[in-house]
Amino acid sequence: MNIDKFQESMYQLIVQTSTNLPRDVRRAIKSAKERENAGTRAAMSLDTITNNIKMADDNVSPICQDTGLPTFKIKTPVGANQLVMKEAIKNAIAQATKDGKLRPNSVDSLTGANSGDNLGFGTPVIKFEQWEKDYIDARLILKGGGCENKNIQYSLPCELDGLGRAGRDLDGIRKCIMHSVYQAQGQGCSAGFIGVGIGGDRSSGYDLAKEQLFRSVDDVNTDEDLRKLEDYVMENANELGIGTMGFGGETTLLGCKVGVMNRIPASFFVSVAYNCWAFRRLGVEISMETGEINEWMYQEGEHIEFGATEAELETAAAAETAEKTNIVTLQAPITEEQIRGLKVGDVVQINGMMYTGRDAIHHHLIDHDAPVDLNGQVIYHCGPVMMKDEDGQWHVKAAGPTTSIREEPYQGDIMKKFGIRAVIGKGGMGPKTLAALQEHGGVYLNAIGGAAQYYADCIKSVEGVDLMEFGIPEAMWHLKVEGFTAVVTMDSHGNSLHRDVDKSSLEKLAGFKERVF
């Protein structure tokens, strides 16, 4: 095999997976958009999502700024040199990172140092398997941290919120799957997809769950019991009312695939791999002789471009004109009086400066001074994809929000310490932050998770960067923005949309306690 051609084929697989959603996923998102009620927050979110998909197509740029942990599943003919192939894959990963198609995401777990090229012990994940066919089957999934953190594993029997006891039977498995959808809320960038693994041990169960994500959205399970289970979950999970981004709505789940394997008598695990709407997985058939791509996978059926028709553009323009009268424009720095005037459900548009801050920044600010004056300013929970041009200037390639709940231990204290007035992220925050917003006069703004191209377009310039020792995703980037739109989901009056949706969806979940399928 021509290993240089193979490396180029793997580079193309990486780029396409990061920037171009497969056809089956696009069709699922289109169906969700058609089901949603016009004028709702969920409908607005889906409009942003589909616009973002189109922008990623046009720009050949990452759909989501969190390009995740690359996981390859590769089947090779007997006799293939997997060591050489593995080295070629690593070279392709490093090149895609350099080209801004992947964010540098490989971090030393002890020191926190970022390798800068997505390479390191355990990254990327490459799983080889031999088979009798004469070509290479290479598949890749890019699963971001926000949805990875909502994976969950149950050990049966167990007690579940809203559902009671889940036993060691199909009904217990059903309850676990329904609970897994509930617990994800909007933090995993719903509406999402789930892969479920029944049986195995703790590690093989999760492997089986993630393996289900390599199935087509449209396929039908050959096991009749599992087919009925998948159908039940798809029918009923969308009645929980969690909706896109956790804003409430008609669609919470876009796909459910279940696999089963044997277990030992003492252990009964149900493992769930949650994936966001930005379901980035593709596959290719590669010639063993030439190393070139013969065929792309997951591309059967209708292709959805998401380019708006003339009628849709006219409707959108009318809606935008009407909406502008209800949008609150904020110019940073923001006053406490302006913040106190906002309430849950308001749509805001921010102009001026905002500063990125994720896990490392929040941990740092607890014990150190801020590198800039943050009084009245906006913190954006974001780890962007950045590239430097020939003149040494930084440019934003992708910049959507990260999941905010990780900053719950720090956020309220940091806001009060530095006078921060607004925090932007996704998925909401908890009671400690909500109390601080009320006491201090702050607001939480929910941006649309995964909409990395949409928000990158709002960033007009990079004015500076601090704390680069934490790596590109964790550094504090100084961003000048214009028309950056988000929704107030936690206000300074003690109100939280996330708390309300969690409560209402738990009540609905309890309604499935005794249902059978």
Coordinates of C-alpha atoms in Angstrom, one line a residue:
M1 CA 0.0 0.0 0.0
N2 CA 1.1 3.6 -0.7
I3 CA 1.4 4.9 2.8
D4 CA 1.5 8.5 1.7
K5 CA -1.8 8.1 -0.1
F6 CA -3.2 6.3 3.0
Q7 CA -2.1 9.3 5.2
E8 CA -3.8 11.7 2.8
S9 CA -7.0 9.6 2.8
M10 CA -7.0 9.7 6.7
Y11 CA -6.5 13.5 6.5
Q12 CA -9.5 13.8 4.3
L13 CA -11.5 11.7 6.7
I14 CA -10.6 13.9 9.6
V15 CA -11.4 17.1 7.8
Q16 CA -14.7 15.9 6.4
T17 CA -15.7 14.5 9.8
S18 CA -15.0 17.8 11.6
T19 CA -16.6 20.1 9.0
N20 CA -19.3 18.2 7.1
L21 CA -22.2 16.4 8.9
P22 CA -23.2 13.1 7.3
R23 CA -26.5 12.7 5.4
D24 CA -28.3 10.6 8.0
V25 CA -27.7 13.2 10.7
R26 CA -28.7 16.1 8.5
R27 CA -32.0 14.4 7.8
A28 CA -32.7 13.8 11.5
I29 CA -32.0 17.5 12.2
K30 CA -34.3 18.6 9.4
S31 CA -37.1 16.4 10.8
A32 CA -36.6 18.0 14.2
K33 CA -36.8 21.5 12.7
E34 CA -40.0 20.7 10.9
R35 CA -41.6 19.4 14.1
E36 CA -40.8 22.4 16.2
N37 CA -43.3 25.1 16.9
A38 CA -42.5 28.4 15.2
G39 CA -41.4 31.3 17.3
T40 CA -40.1 29.2 20.3
R41 CA -36.6 29.3 21.8
A42 CA -36.2 25.7 20.4
A43 CA -37.1 26.9 16.9
M44 CA -34.6 29.7 17.2
S45 CA -32.0 27.3 18.3
L46 CA -32.6 24.9 15.4
D47 CA -32.4 27.9 13.0
T48 CA -29.0 28.8 14.4
I49 CA -27.9 25.1 14.3
T50 CA -28.8 24.7 10.6
N51 CA -27.2 28.1 9.7
N52 CA -24.1 26.9 11.5
I53 CA -24.0 23.6 9.5
K54 CA -24.3 25.6 6.3
M55 CA -21.5 28.0 7.4
A56 CA -19.2 25.0 8.3
D57 CA -19.9 23.5 4.8
D58 CA -19.0 26.8 3.1
N59 CA -16.0 27.6 5.2
V60 CA -14.7 24.0 5.5
S61 CA -14.3 24.8 9.1
P62 CA -15.1 22.9 12.3
I63 CA -18.9 22.6 13.0
C64 CA -18.1 22.8 16.7
Q65 CA -15.0 24.3 18.3
D66 CA -14.7 21.2 20.6
T67 CA -13.4 18.7 18.0
G68 CA -13.3 16.2 20.8
L69 CA -11.2 13.1 21.2
P70 CA -10.7 11.5 17.8
T71 CA -11.6 7.8 18.0
F72 CA -10.9 5.6 15.0
K73 CA -12.3 2.1 14.4
I74 CA -10.3 0.4 11.6
K75 CA -10.8 -3.0 10.0
T76 CA -7.8 -4.3 8.0
P77 CA -7.1 -7.3 5.9
V78 CA -4.9 -10.0 7.4
G79 CA -1.2 -9.0 7.0
A80 CA -1.7 -5.2 7.0
N81 CA 1.0 -3.3 8.8
Q82 CA -1.0 -1.7 11.5
L83 CA 2.1 0.0 13.1
V84 CA 2.8 1.9 9.9
M85 CA -0.9 2.8 9.5
K86 CA -1.0 4.1 13.1
E87 CA 1.9 6.4 12.5
A88 CA 0.3 7.7 9.3
I89 CA -3.0 8.4 11.2
K90 CA -1.0 10.4 13.9
N91 CA 0.7 12.4 11.1
A92 CA -2.7 13.2 9.6
I93 CA -4.1 14.3 13.0
A94 CA -1.1 16.6 13.6
Q95 CA -1.6 18.1 10.1
A96 CA -5.3 18.6 10.6
T97 CA -4.6 20.4 13.9
K98 CA -2.0 22.7 12.3
D99 CA -4.5 23.5 9.5
G100 CA -7.3 24.5 12.0
K101 CA -9.6 21.6 11.3
L102 CA -9.1 20.2 14.8
R103 CA -8.6 22.1 18.1
P104 CA -5.5 21.0 20.1
N105 CA -7.3 18.8 22.7
S106 CA -4.6 16.5 24.1
V107 CA -3.8 17.5 27.6
D108 CA -1.4 15.8 30.1
S109 CA -3.6 14.7 33.0
L110 CA -1.0 15.4 35.7
T111 CA 0.5 18.7 34.5
G112 CA -2.3 20.1 32.4
A113 CA 0.2 20.8 29.6
N114 CA -1.4 20.8 26.1
S115 CA 0.6 18.9 23.4
G116 CA -0.5 21.4 20.8
D117 CA -1.0 18.7 18.1
N118 CA -3.6 16.4 19.5
L119 CA -0.9 13.7 20.1
G120 CA 0.0 12.1 23.4
F121 CA -0.3 8.9 25.3
G122 CA -3.8 7.6 24.6
T123 CA -4.7 10.2 22.0
P124 CA -5.9 9.7 19.4
V125 CA -7.8 6.5 20.1
I126 CA -7.1 4.0 17.3
K127 CA -8.8 0.5 17.5
F128 CA -7.8 -2.0 14.9
E129 CA -9.6 -5.2 14.0
Q130 CA -8.7 -7.8 11.3
W131 CA -11.2 -9.1 8.9
E132 CA -11.3 -11.4 5.8
K133 CA -12.1 -8.6 3.2
D134 CA -9.5 -7.2 1.0
Y135 CA -10.0 -3.5 1.7
I136 CA -9.7 -1.2 4.8
D137 CA -12.8 0.0 6.6
A138 CA -11.9 3.2 8.5
R139 CA -14.4 5.1 10.7
L140 CA -13.9 8.1 12.8
I141 CA -16.0 9.8 15.5
L142 CA -15.2 13.2 17.0
K143 CA -17.1 13.3 20.3
G144 CA -16.8 16.5 22.3
G145 CA -16.3 16.9 26.0
G146 CA -19.8 18.4 26.7
C147 CA -21.6 15.3 25.4
E148 CA -18.9 12.9 26.7
N149 CA -19.4 14.2 30.2
K150 CA -23.1 13.2 30.0
N151 CA -22.3 9.5 29.4
I152 CA -23.6 7.5 32.2
Q153 CA -23.4 3.9 33.4
Y154 CA -25.9 2.1 35.6
S155 CA -25.4 -1.1 37.7
L156 CA -28.6 -3.0 38.0
P157 CA -30.6 -3.2 40.2
C158 CA -30.6 0.5 41.1
E159 CA -33.0 3.3 42.2
L160 CA -33.6 6.1 39.7
D161 CA -35.0 9.6 40.3
G162 CA -38.6 9.7 39.1
L163 CA -38.6 6.0 38.0
G164 CA -38.0 4.1 41.2
R165 CA -36.4 0.6 41.1
A166 CA -34.8 -0.6 37.9
G167 CA -34.4 -4.4 37.9
R168 CA -32.3 -6.8 36.0
D169 CA -34.7 -7.1 33.0
L170 CA -35.8 -5.3 29.9
D171 CA -38.0 -3.0 31.9
G172 CA -35.1 -2.0 34.1
I173 CA -33.0 -1.3 31.0
R174 CA -35.8 0.8 29.6
K175 CA -35.9 2.9 32.8
C176 CA -32.1 3.4 32.7
I177 CA -32.2 4.6 29.1
M178 CA -35.0 7.1 29.8
H179 CA -33.2 8.3 32.9
S180 CA -30.0 8.8 30.8
V181 CA -31.9 11.2 28.5
Y182 CA -33.4 13.1 31.4
Q183 CA -30.0 13.6 33.2
A184 CA -28.3 15.0 30.1
Q185 CA -30.8 17.9 30.0
G186 CA -29.3 20.6 27.7
Q187 CA -25.7 20.2 28.9
G188 CA -24.9 17.7 26.1
C189 CA -26.2 20.0 23.4
S190 CA -29.6 18.4 22.9
A191 CA -31.3 17.3 20.8
G192 CA -28.9 14.4 20.8
F193 CA -28.2 10.8 19.9
I194 CA -27.5 7.9 22.3
G195 CA -25.7 4.6 22.0
V196 CA -26.5 2.0 24.6
G197 CA -24.5 -1.0 25.6
I198 CA -26.2 -3.8 27.7
G199 CA -23.9 -6.2 29.6
G200 CA -20.2 -6.6 29.5
D201 CA -18.0 -5.2 32.3
R202 CA -17.6 -1.4 33.0
S203 CA -15.1 -0.8 30.2
S204 CA -16.5 -3.1 27.5
G205 CA -20.0 -1.9 28.2
Y206 CA -18.9 1.7 27.4
D207 CA -17.1 0.5 24.3
L208 CA -20.2 -1.3 23.1
A209 CA -22.3 1.9 23.8
K210 CA -20.0 4.0 21.7
E211 CA -19.9 1.4 19.0
Q212 CA -23.6 1.9 18.6
L213 CA -22.9 5.5 17.5
F214 CA -21.3 4.1 14.4
R215 CA -24.6 2.7 13.2
S216 CA -26.6 4.6 10.7
V217 CA -29.5 6.7 12.2
D218 CA -31.8 5.0 9.8
D219 CA -30.9 1.4 10.4
V220 CA -33.3 -1.1 12.1
N221 CA -32.1 -3.4 14.8
T222 CA -32.1 -7.1 13.8
D223 CA -32.9 -8.1 17.4
E224 CA -36.7 -7.8 17.8
D225 CA -36.6 -7.0 21.5
L226 CA -33.9 -4.3 21.0
R227 CA -35.8 -2.9 18.0
K228 CA -38.9 -2.4 20.2
L229 CA -36.8 -0.9 22.9
E230 CA -35.2 1.6 20.5
D231 CA -38.7 2.5 19.1
Y232 CA -40.1 3.0 22.6
V233 CA -37.3 5.3 23.6
M234 CA -37.5 7.4 20.5
E235 CA -41.3 7.8 20.9
N236 CA -41.3 8.6 24.5
A237 CA -38.0 10.5 25.2
N238 CA -39.4 13.4 23.1
E239 CA -42.3 13.7 25.5
L240 CA -40.0 14.8 28.3
G241 CA -40.1 18.4 27.0
I242 CA -36.3 19.1 27.5
G243 CA -36.0 20.2 23.9
T244 CA -33.1 21.7 21.9
M245 CA -30.4 23.2 24.2
G246 CA -32.7 22.3 27.2
F247 CA -34.9 25.3 26.3
G248 CA -38.0 23.1 26.2
G249 CA -39.6 21.9 22.9
E250 CA -40.8 19.0 20.8
T251 CA -37.5 17.2 20.2
T252 CA -35.1 16.0 22.8
L253 CA -33.6 12.9 21.2
L254 CA -32.7 12.4 17.5
G255 CA -31.6 8.7 17.6
C256 CA -31.3 5.7 19.9
K257 CA -29.2 2.6 19.1
V258 CA -28.9 -0.4 21.5
G259 CA -26.4 -3.3 21.5
V260 CA -26.1 -6.3 23.9
M261 CA -23.3 -8.6 25.0
N262 CA -22.9 -11.3 27.6
R263 CA -21.9 -10.5 31.2
I264 CA -20.9 -12.4 34.3
P265 CA -23.7 -13.3 36.7
A266 CA -22.8 -10.8 39.4
S267 CA -22.6 -7.7 37.1
F268 CA -25.4 -6.1 35.1
F269 CA -24.3 -2.8 33.5
V270 CA -26.3 -0.5 31.2
S271 CA -23.9 2.0 29.6
V272 CA -25.0 5.0 27.7
A273 CA -22.9 7.1 25.3
Y274 CA -24.5 10.5 24.7
N275 CA -23.7 12.4 21.5
C276 CA -24.7 16.0 20.8
W277 CA -26.6 17.2 17.7
A278 CA -23.3 17.8 16.0
F279 CA -22.9 14.1 15.5
R280 CA -19.6 14.0 13.7
R281 CA -18.8 10.5 12.5
L282 CA -17.9 9.4 9.0
G283 CA -16.3 6.4 7.4
V284 CA -14.4 5.4 4.3
E285 CA -13.5 2.3 2.3
I286 CA -9.8 2.5 1.4
S287 CA -8.0 0.4 -1.2
M288 CA -5.4 -1.8 0.3
E289 CA -3.4 -1.5 -2.9
T290 CA -3.3 2.2 -3.4
G291 CA -4.3 3.7 0.0
E292 CA -6.9 5.9 -1.8
I293 CA -10.6 6.3 -0.8
N294 CA -12.9 4.2 -2.8
E295 CA -16.2 5.1 -1.1
W296 CA -17.6 7.3 1.7
M297 CA -20.0 5.9 4.3
Y298 CA -23.2 7.3 5.9
Q299 CA -24.0 9.1 2.7
E300 CA -27.0 7.1 1.5
G301 CA -30.3 8.8 0.8
E302 CA -31.2 12.5 0.4
H303 CA -28.6 15.2 1.1
I304 CA -29.8 18.2 3.0
E305 CA -27.9 21.4 2.2
F306 CA -29.8 23.7 4.7
G307 CA -29.6 26.5 2.2
A308 CA -32.7 28.7 2.7
T309 CA -35.2 28.9 -0.1
E310 CA -36.4 32.4 -1.2
A311 CA -39.7 31.9 0.7
E312 CA -37.8 30.9 3.8
L313 CA -35.5 34.0 3.5
E314 CA -38.5 36.3 3.2
T315 CA -40.1 34.7 6.3
A316 CA -36.8 34.9 8.2
A317 CA -36.4 38.5 7.3
A318 CA -39.9 39.3 8.5
A319 CA -39.3 37.4 11.7
E320 CA -35.9 39.1 12.3
T321 CA -37.6 42.6 11.9
A322 CA -40.2 41.7 14.4
E323 CA -37.7 40.1 16.8
K324 CA -35.3 43.1 16.8
T325 CA -37.9 45.1 18.7
N326 CA -37.6 42.5 21.5
I327 CA -33.8 42.2 21.6
V328 CA -31.9 44.0 24.3
T329 CA -28.6 45.4 23.1
L330 CA -25.8 45.4 25.7
Q331 CA -22.6 47.3 25.2
A332 CA -19.7 46.0 27.4
P333 CA -18.9 47.1 30.1
I334 CA -22.4 46.5 31.4
T335 CA -23.9 48.2 34.5
E336 CA -25.7 46.4 37.3
E337 CA -28.8 48.5 36.5
Q338 CA -28.9 47.0 33.0
I339 CA -28.5 43.5 34.4
R340 CA -31.2 43.9 36.9
G341 CA -33.5 44.9 34.1
L342 CA -33.2 41.5 32.4
K343 CA -35.3 38.5 33.0
V344 CA -35.4 34.9 31.9
G345 CA -36.4 34.5 28.3
D346 CA -35.0 37.9 27.1
V347 CA -32.9 37.7 24.0
V348 CA -29.7 39.9 24.2
Q349 CA -27.2 41.1 21.7
I350 CA -23.8 42.0 22.9
N351 CA -21.4 44.5 21.4
G352 CA -17.9 45.3 22.6
M353 CA -15.4 43.1 24.4
M354 CA -15.7 39.7 26.0
Y355 CA -13.1 37.4 27.5
T356 CA -13.0 33.7 27.3
G357 CA -12.6 31.6 30.4
R358 CA -12.8 27.9 30.9
D359 CA -11.7 25.4 33.6
A360 CA -8.0 26.5 33.9
I361 CA -8.9 30.2 34.0
H362 CA -11.5 29.8 36.7
H363 CA -9.2 27.8 38.8
H364 CA -6.5 30.4 38.3
L365 CA -8.6 33.4 39.1
I366 CA -9.7 32.1 42.5
D367 CA -6.1 32.7 43.9
H368 CA -4.7 35.3 41.4
D369 CA -5.5 38.7 40.0
A370 CA -7.1 38.9 36.6
P371 CA -4.8 40.0 33.7
V372 CA -7.3 42.6 32.7
D373 CA -10.0 44.7 34.4
L374 CA -13.1 42.5 34.4
N375 CA -15.4 45.0 36.2
G376 CA -18.7 45.1 34.2
Q377 CA -17.4 42.7 31.7
V378 CA -18.5 39.4 30.0
I379 CA -16.9 36.0 30.5
Y380 CA -17.5 33.5 27.7
H381 CA -17.1 29.8 28.5
C382 CA -15.4 29.0 25.2
G383 CA -12.3 27.2 24.0
P384 CA -11.9 28.5 20.4
V385 CA -10.1 27.0 17.5
M386 CA -7.5 29.7 16.7
M387 CA -5.0 30.1 13.8
K388 CA -2.1 32.6 13.5
D389 CA -1.5 34.2 10.1
E390 CA 1.8 35.1 8.4
D391 CA 1.9 38.5 10.2
G392 CA 1.5 36.9 13.6
Q393 CA -2.2 37.9 14.0
W394 CA -4.6 35.5 15.6
H395 CA -7.9 34.6 13.9
V396 CA -10.9 32.7 15.3
K397 CA -11.8 29.6 13.2
A398 CA -14.6 28.3 15.5
A399 CA -15.9 29.7 18.8
G400 CA -19.1 28.1 20.3
P401 CA -19.8 27.8 24.0
T402 CA -18.6 25.0 26.3
T403 CA -20.7 23.4 29.0
S404 CA -20.9 25.8 32.0
I405 CA -21.7 23.5 34.9
R406 CA -18.0 22.6 35.2
E407 CA -17.4 26.1 36.5
E408 CA -20.1 25.9 39.2
P409 CA -17.6 25.6 42.1
Y410 CA -15.9 28.9 41.0
Q411 CA -18.3 31.1 39.1
G412 CA -20.2 33.0 41.7
D413 CA -17.1 33.8 43.7
I414 CA -15.2 35.0 40.7
M415 CA -18.1 37.2 39.5
K416 CA -18.2 38.9 42.9
K417 CA -14.4 39.2 43.2
F418 CA -13.9 40.9 39.8
G419 CA -17.3 42.6 39.2
I420 CA -18.2 40.4 36.2
R421 CA -21.8 41.1 35.1
A422 CA -22.5 38.4 32.5
V423 CA -21.5 34.9 31.8
I424 CA -22.1 33.1 28.5
G425 CA -22.1 29.4 28.1
K426 CA -24.4 26.5 27.5
G427 CA -26.5 24.1 29.6
G428 CA -27.0 26.4 32.6
M429 CA -25.4 26.5 36.0
G430 CA -26.5 25.5 39.5
P431 CA -27.8 27.0 42.8
K432 CA -24.5 28.5 43.9
T433 CA -24.2 30.5 40.8
L434 CA -27.9 31.4 40.8
A435 CA -27.6 32.8 44.3
A436 CA -24.5 34.8 43.3
L437 CA -26.3 36.3 40.3
Q438 CA -29.1 37.5 42.6
E439 CA -26.8 38.9 45.3
H440 CA -24.2 40.5 43.0
G441 CA -26.4 41.5 40.0
G442 CA -25.3 39.2 37.3
V443 CA -26.9 37.2 34.5
Y444 CA -26.3 33.9 32.7
L445 CA -26.7 33.9 29.0
N446 CA -27.2 30.6 27.1
A447 CA -25.6 30.5 23.6
I448 CA -26.3 27.7 21.2
G449 CA -24.0 24.8 21.8
G450 CA -22.1 23.6 18.8
A451 CA -22.8 26.7 16.7
A452 CA -19.1 27.4 16.4
Q453 CA -19.2 29.0 12.9
Y454 CA -22.2 31.2 13.8
Y455 CA -20.5 32.7 16.8
A456 CA -17.1 33.0 15.1
D457 CA -18.8 35.2 12.6
C458 CA -19.8 37.6 15.4
I459 CA -16.1 38.0 16.5
K460 CA -14.7 40.9 14.6
S461 CA -11.2 40.9 16.0
V462 CA -8.8 39.3 18.5
E463 CA -7.5 42.1 20.7
G464 CA -5.1 40.0 22.8
V465 CA -4.6 36.9 24.8
D466 CA -3.4 36.1 28.3
L467 CA -2.3 32.9 30.1
M468 CA -1.3 31.0 27.0
E469 CA 0.6 28.7 29.2
F470 CA -2.7 26.9 29.7
G471 CA -2.9 26.1 26.0
I472 CA -5.1 27.6 23.2
P473 CA -8.5 26.2 24.4
E474 CA -7.9 27.3 28.0
A475 CA -6.2 30.7 27.5
M476 CA -8.0 34.0 28.1
W477 CA -8.8 35.4 24.7
H478 CA -9.8 39.1 24.3
L479 CA -12.5 39.2 21.7
K480 CA -14.2 42.2 20.1
V481 CA -17.7 41.1 19.2
E482 CA -20.7 42.6 17.3
G483 CA -24.2 41.3 17.4
F484 CA -23.4 38.3 19.7
T485 CA -26.9 36.8 20.4
A486 CA -27.8 34.7 23.4
V487 CA -30.8 34.0 25.7
V488 CA -31.2 34.9 29.3
T489 CA -31.8 31.6 31.1
M490 CA -30.7 32.6 34.7
D491 CA -31.4 36.2 35.9
S492 CA -30.6 38.3 38.9
H493 CA -34.1 37.8 40.4
G494 CA -33.6 34.1 41.3
N495 CA -35.2 32.6 38.1
S496 CA -33.6 29.8 36.2
L497 CA -35.0 28.2 33.0
H498 CA -32.7 25.2 33.5
R499 CA -34.1 24.5 37.0
D500 CA -37.7 24.8 35.7
V501 CA -37.1 22.5 32.7
D502 CA -35.3 19.9 35.0
K503 CA -38.2 19.9 37.4
S504 CA -40.9 19.6 34.7
S505 CA -39.0 16.9 32.8
L506 CA -38.5 14.9 36.0
E507 CA -42.3 15.0 36.6
K508 CA -42.9 13.8 33.1
L509 CA -40.2 11.1 33.5
A510 CA -42.2 9.7 36.5
G511 CA -45.1 9.2 34.1
F512 CA -43.1 6.4 32.4
K513 CA -42.5 4.5 35.7
E514 CA -45.0 1.8 35.1
R515 CA -45.2 1.9 31.3
V516 CA -44.3 -1.1 29.2
F517 CA -43.4 -1.5 25.6

